[in-house]
mmCIF file of N, CA and C in Angstrom:
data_model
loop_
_atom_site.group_PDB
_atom_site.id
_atom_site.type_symbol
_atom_site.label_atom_id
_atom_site.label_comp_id
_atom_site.label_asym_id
_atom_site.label_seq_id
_atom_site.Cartn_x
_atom_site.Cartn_y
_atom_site.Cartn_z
ATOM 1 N N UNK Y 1 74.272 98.162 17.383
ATOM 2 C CA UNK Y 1 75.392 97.913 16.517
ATOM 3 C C UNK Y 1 75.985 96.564 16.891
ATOM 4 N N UNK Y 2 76.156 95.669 16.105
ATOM 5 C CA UNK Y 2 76.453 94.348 16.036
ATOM 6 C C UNK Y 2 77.535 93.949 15.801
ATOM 7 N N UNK Y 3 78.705 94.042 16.403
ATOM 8 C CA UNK Y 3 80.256 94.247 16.345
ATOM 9 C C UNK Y 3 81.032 92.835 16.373
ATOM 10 N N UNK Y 4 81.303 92.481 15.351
ATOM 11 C CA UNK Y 4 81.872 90.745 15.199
ATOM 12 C C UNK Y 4 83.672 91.037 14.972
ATOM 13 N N UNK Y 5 84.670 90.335 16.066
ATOM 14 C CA UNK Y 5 85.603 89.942 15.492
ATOM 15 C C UNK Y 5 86.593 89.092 15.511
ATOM 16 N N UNK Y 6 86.512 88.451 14.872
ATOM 17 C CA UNK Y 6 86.798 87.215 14.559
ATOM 18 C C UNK Y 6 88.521 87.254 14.516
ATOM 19 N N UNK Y 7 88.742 86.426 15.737
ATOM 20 C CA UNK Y 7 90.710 86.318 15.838
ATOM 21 C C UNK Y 7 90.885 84.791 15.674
ATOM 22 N N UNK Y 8 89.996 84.061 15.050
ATOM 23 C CA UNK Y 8 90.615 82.857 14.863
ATOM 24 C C UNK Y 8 90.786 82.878 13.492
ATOM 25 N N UNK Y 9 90.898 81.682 12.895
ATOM 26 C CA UNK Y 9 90.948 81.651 11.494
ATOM 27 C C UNK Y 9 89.901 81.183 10.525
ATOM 28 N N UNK Y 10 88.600 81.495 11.003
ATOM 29 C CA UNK Y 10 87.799 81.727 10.593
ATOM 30 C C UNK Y 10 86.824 80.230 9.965
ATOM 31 N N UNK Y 11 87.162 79.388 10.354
ATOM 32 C CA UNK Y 11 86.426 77.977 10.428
ATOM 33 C C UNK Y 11 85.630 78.084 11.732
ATOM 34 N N UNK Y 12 84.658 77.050 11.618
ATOM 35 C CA UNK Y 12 83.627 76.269 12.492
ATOM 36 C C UNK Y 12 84.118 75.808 14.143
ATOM 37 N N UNK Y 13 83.745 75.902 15.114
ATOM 38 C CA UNK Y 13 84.163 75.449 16.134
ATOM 39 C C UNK Y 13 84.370 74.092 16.145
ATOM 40 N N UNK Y 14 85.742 73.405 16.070
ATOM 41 C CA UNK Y 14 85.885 72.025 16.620
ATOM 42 C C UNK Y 14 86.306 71.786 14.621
ATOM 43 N N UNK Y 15 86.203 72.493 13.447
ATOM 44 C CA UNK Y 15 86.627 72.272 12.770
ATOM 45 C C UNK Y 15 88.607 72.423 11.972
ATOM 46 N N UNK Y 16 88.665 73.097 13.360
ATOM 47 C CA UNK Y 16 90.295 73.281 13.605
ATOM 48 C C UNK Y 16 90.799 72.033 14.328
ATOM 49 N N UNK Y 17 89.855 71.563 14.910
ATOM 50 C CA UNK Y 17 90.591 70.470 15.802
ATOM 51 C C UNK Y 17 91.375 69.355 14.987
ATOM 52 N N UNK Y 18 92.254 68.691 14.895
ATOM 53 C CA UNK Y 18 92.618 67.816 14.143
ATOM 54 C C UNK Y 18 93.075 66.922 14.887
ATOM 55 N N UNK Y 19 92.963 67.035 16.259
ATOM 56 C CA UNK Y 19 94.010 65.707 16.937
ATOM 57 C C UNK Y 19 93.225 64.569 16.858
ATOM 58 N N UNK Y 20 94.030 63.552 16.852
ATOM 59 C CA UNK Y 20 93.877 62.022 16.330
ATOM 60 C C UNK Y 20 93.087 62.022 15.074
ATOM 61 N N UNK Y 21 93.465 62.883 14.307
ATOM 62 C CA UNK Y 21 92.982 62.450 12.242
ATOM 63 C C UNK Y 21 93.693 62.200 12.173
ATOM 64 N N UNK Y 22 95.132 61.859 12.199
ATOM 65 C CA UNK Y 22 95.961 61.708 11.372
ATOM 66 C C UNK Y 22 96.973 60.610 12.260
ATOM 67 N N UNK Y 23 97.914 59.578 11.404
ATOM 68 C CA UNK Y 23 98.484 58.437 12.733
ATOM 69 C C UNK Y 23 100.034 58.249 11.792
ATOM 70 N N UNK Y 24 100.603 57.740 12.564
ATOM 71 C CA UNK Y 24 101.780 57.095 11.837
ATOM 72 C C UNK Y 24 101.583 55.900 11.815
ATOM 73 N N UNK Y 25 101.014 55.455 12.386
ATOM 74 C CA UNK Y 25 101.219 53.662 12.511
ATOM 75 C C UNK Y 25 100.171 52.929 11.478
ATOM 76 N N UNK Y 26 100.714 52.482 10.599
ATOM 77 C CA UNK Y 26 100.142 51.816 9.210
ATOM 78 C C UNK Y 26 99.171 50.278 9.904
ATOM 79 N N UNK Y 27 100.016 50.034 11.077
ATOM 80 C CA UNK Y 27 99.046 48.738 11.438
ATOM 81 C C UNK Y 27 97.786 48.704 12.188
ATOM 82 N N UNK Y 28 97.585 49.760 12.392
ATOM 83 C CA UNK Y 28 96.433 50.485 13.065
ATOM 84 C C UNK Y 28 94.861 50.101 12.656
ATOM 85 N N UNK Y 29 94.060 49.869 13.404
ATOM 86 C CA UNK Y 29 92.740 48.827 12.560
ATOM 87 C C UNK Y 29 92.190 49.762 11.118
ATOM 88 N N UNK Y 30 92.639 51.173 11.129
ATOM 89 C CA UNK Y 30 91.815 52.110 10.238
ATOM 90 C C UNK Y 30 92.512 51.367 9.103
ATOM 91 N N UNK Y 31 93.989 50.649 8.634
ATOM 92 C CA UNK Y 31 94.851 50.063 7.477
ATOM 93 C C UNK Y 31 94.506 48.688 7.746
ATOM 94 N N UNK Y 32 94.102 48.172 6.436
ATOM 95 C CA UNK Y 32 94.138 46.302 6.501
ATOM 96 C C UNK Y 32 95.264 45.793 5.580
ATOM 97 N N UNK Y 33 96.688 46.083 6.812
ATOM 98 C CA UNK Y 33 97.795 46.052 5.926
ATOM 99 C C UNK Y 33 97.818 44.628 6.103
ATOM 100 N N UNK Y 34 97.113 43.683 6.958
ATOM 101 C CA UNK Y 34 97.407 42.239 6.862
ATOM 102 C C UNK Y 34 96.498 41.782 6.238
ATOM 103 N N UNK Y 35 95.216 42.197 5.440
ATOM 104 C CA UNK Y 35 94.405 41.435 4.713
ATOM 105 C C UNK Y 35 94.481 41.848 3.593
ATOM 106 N N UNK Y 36 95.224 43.004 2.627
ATOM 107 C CA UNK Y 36 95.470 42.512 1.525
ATOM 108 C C UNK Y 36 96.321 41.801 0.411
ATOM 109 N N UNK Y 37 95.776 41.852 -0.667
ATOM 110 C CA UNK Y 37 96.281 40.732 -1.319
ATOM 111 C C UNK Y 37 97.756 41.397 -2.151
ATOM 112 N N UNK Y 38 98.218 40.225 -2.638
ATOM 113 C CA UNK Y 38 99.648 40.610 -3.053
ATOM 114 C C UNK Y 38 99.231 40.879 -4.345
ATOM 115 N N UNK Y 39 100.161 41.271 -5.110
ATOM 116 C CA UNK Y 39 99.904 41.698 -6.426
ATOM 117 C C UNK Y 39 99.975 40.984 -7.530
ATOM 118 N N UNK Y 40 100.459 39.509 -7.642
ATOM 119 C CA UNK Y 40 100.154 38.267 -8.220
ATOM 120 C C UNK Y 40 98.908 37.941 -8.285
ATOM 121 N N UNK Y 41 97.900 38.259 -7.167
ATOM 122 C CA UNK Y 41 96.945 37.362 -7.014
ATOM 123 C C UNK Y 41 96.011 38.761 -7.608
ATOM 124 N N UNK Y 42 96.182 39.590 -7.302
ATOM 125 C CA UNK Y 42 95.400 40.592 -8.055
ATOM 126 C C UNK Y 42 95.309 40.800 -9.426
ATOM 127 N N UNK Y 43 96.562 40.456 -9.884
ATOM 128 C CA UNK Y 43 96.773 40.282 -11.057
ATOM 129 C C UNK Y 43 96.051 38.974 -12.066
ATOM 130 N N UNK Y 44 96.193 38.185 -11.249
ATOM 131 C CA UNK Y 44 95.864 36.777 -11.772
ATOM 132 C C UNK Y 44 93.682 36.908 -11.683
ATOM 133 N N UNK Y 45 93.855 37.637 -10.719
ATOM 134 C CA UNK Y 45 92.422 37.897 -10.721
ATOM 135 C C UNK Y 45 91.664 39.142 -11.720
ATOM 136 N N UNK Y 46 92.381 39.803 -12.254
ATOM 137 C CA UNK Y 46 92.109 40.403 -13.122
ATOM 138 C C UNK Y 46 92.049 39.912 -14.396
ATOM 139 N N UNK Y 47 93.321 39.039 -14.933
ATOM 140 C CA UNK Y 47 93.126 38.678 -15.881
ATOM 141 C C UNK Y 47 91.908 37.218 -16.358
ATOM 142 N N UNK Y 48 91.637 36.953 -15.380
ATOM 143 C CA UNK Y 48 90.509 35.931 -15.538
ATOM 144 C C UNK Y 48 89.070 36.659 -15.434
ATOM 145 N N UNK Y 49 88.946 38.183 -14.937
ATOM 146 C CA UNK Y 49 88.208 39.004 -15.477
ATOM 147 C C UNK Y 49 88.134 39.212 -16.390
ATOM 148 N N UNK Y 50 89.312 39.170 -17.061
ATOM 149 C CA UNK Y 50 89.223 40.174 -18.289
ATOM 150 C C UNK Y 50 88.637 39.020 -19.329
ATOM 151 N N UNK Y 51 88.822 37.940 -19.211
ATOM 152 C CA UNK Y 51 88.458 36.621 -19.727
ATOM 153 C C UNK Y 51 87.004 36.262 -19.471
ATOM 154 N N UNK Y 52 86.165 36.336 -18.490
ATOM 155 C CA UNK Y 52 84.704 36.466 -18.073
ATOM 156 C C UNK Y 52 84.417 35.736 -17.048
ATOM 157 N N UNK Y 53 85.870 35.591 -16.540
ATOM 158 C CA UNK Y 53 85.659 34.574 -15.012
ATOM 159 C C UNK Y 53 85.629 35.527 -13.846
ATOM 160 N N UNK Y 54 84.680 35.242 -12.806
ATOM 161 C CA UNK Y 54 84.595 35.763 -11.846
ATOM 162 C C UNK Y 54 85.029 34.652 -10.683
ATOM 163 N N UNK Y 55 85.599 35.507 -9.428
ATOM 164 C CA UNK Y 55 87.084 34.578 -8.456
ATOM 165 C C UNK Y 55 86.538 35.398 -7.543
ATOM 166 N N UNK Y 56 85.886 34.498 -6.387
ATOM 167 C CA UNK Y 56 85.903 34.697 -5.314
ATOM 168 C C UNK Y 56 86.833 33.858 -3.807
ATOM 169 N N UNK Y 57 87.534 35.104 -3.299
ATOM 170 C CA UNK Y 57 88.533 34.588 -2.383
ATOM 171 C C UNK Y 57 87.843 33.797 -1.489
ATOM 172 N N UNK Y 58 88.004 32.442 -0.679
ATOM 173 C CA UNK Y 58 87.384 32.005 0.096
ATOM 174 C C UNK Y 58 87.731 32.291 1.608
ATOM 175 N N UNK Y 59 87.129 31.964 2.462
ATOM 176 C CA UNK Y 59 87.513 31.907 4.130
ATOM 177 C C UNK Y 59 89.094 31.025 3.941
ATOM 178 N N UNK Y 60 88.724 29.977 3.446
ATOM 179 C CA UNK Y 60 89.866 28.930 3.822
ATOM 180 C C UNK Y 60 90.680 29.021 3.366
ATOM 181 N N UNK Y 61 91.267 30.059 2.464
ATOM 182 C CA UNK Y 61 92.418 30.471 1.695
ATOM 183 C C UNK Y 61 92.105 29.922 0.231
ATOM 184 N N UNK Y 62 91.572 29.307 -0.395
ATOM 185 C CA UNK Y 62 90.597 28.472 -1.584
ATOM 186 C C UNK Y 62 90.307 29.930 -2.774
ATOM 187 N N UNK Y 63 90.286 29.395 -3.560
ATOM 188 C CA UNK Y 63 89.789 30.244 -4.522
ATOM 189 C C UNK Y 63 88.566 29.715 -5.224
ATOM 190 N N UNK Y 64 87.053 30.163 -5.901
ATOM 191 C CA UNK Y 64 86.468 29.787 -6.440
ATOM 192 C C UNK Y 64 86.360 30.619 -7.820
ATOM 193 N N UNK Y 65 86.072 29.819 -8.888
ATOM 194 C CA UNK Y 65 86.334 30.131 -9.898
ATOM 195 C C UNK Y 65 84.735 30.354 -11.214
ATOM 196 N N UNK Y 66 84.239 31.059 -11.415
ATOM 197 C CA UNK Y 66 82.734 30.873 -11.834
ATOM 198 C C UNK Y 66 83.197 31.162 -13.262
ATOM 199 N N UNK Y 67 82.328 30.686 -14.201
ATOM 200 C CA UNK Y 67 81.724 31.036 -15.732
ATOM 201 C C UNK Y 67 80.647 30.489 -15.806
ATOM 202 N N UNK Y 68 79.836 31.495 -16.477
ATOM 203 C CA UNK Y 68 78.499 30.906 -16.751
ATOM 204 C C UNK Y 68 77.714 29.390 -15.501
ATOM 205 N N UNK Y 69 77.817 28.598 -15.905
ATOM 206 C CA UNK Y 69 77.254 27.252 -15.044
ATOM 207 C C UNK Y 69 78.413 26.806 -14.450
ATOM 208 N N UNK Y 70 79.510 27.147 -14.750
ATOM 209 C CA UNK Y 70 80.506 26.221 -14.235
ATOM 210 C C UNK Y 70 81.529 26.749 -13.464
ATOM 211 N N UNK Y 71 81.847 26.116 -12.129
ATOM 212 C CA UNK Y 71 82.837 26.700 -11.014
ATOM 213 C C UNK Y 71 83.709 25.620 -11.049
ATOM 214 N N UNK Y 72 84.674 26.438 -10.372
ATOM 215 C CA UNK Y 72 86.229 25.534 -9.830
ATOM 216 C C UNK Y 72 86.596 25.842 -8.554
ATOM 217 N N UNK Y 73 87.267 25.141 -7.868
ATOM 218 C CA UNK Y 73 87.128 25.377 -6.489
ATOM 219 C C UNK Y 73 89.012 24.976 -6.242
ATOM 220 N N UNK Y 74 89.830 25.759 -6.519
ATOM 221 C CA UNK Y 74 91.174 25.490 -6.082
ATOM 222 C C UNK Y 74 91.289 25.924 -4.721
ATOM 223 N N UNK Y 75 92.473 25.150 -3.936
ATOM 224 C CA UNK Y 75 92.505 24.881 -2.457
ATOM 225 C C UNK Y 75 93.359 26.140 -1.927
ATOM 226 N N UNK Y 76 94.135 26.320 -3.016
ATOM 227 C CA UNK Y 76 95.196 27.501 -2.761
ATOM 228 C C UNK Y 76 95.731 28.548 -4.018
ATOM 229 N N UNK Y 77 96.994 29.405 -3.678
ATOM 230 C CA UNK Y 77 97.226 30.077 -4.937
ATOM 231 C C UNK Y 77 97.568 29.155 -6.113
ATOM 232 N N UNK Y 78 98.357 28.350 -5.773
ATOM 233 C CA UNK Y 78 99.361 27.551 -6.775
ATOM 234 C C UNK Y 78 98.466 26.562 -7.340
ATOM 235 N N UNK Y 79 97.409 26.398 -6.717
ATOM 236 C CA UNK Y 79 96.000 25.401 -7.439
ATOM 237 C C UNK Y 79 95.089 26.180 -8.415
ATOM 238 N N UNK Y 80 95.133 27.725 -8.092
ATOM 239 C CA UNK Y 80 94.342 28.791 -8.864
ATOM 240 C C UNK Y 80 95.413 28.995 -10.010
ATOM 241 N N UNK Y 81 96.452 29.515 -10.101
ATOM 242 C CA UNK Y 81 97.380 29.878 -10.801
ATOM 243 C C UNK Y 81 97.622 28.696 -11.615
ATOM 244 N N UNK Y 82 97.460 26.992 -11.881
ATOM 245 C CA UNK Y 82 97.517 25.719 -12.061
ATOM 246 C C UNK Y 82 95.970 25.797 -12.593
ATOM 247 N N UNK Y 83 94.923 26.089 -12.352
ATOM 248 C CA UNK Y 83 93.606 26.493 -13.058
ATOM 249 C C UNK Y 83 93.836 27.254 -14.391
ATOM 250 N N UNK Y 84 94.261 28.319 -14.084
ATOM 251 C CA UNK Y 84 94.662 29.644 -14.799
ATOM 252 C C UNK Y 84 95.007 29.220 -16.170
ATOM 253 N N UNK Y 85 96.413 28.574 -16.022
ATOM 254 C CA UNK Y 85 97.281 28.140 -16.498
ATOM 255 C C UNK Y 85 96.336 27.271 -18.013
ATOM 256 N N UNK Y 86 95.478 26.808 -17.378
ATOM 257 C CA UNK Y 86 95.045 25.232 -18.101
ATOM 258 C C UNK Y 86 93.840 25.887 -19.022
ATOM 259 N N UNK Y 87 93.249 27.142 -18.598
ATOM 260 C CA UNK Y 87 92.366 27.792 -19.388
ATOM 261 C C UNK Y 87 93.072 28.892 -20.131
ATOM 262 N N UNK Y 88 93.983 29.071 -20.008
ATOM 263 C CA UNK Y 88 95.033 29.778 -20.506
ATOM 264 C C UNK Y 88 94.949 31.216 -20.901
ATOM 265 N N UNK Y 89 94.592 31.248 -19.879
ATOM 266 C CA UNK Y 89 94.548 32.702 -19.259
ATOM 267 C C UNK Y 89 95.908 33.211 -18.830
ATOM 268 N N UNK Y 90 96.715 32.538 -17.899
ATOM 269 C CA UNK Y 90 98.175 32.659 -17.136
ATOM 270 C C UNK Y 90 99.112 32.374 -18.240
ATOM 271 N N UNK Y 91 99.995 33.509 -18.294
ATOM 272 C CA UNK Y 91 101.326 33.249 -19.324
ATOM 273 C C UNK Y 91 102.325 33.334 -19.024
#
């Protein structure tokens, strides 16, 4: 006779465990609360999607700007947003 009884709560061994899943601290490497982008620039990058431009963020803070054969290479936001602007995309 094969007599089972079970006084835990009925999960997997080590599947109760929960310590360190869970953190308070937002700056913690698991959050890249310092590498993302603000919501201007997300924005501004969407709408030049939505237009058929593709924007890749650079290392150097630079934005590059593609269509078809032709790129743009602004140095910063206010040079991308000054791009934007001139293809008139930005309103």
């Amino acid at each position: 006779m094969n007599r089972h009884t079970d006084t835990t709560n009925g999960k997997a061994p080590g599947a109760i465990n929960t310590e360190r899943l869970t953190t308070d601290n937002t700056n913690d490497l698991n959050f890249a609360t310092g590498t993302r982008h603000s919501k201007a620039i997300a924005t501004q990058v969407a709408h030049l999607a939505i237009a058929g431009h593709a924007v890749h963020h650079l290392a150097d803070g630079g934005y590059l700007v593609c269509k078809f054969v032709n790129t743009h290479h602004a140095q910063d936001f206010e040079g991308f947003e000054a791009f934007a602007l001139r293809l008139g995309v930005k309103q």
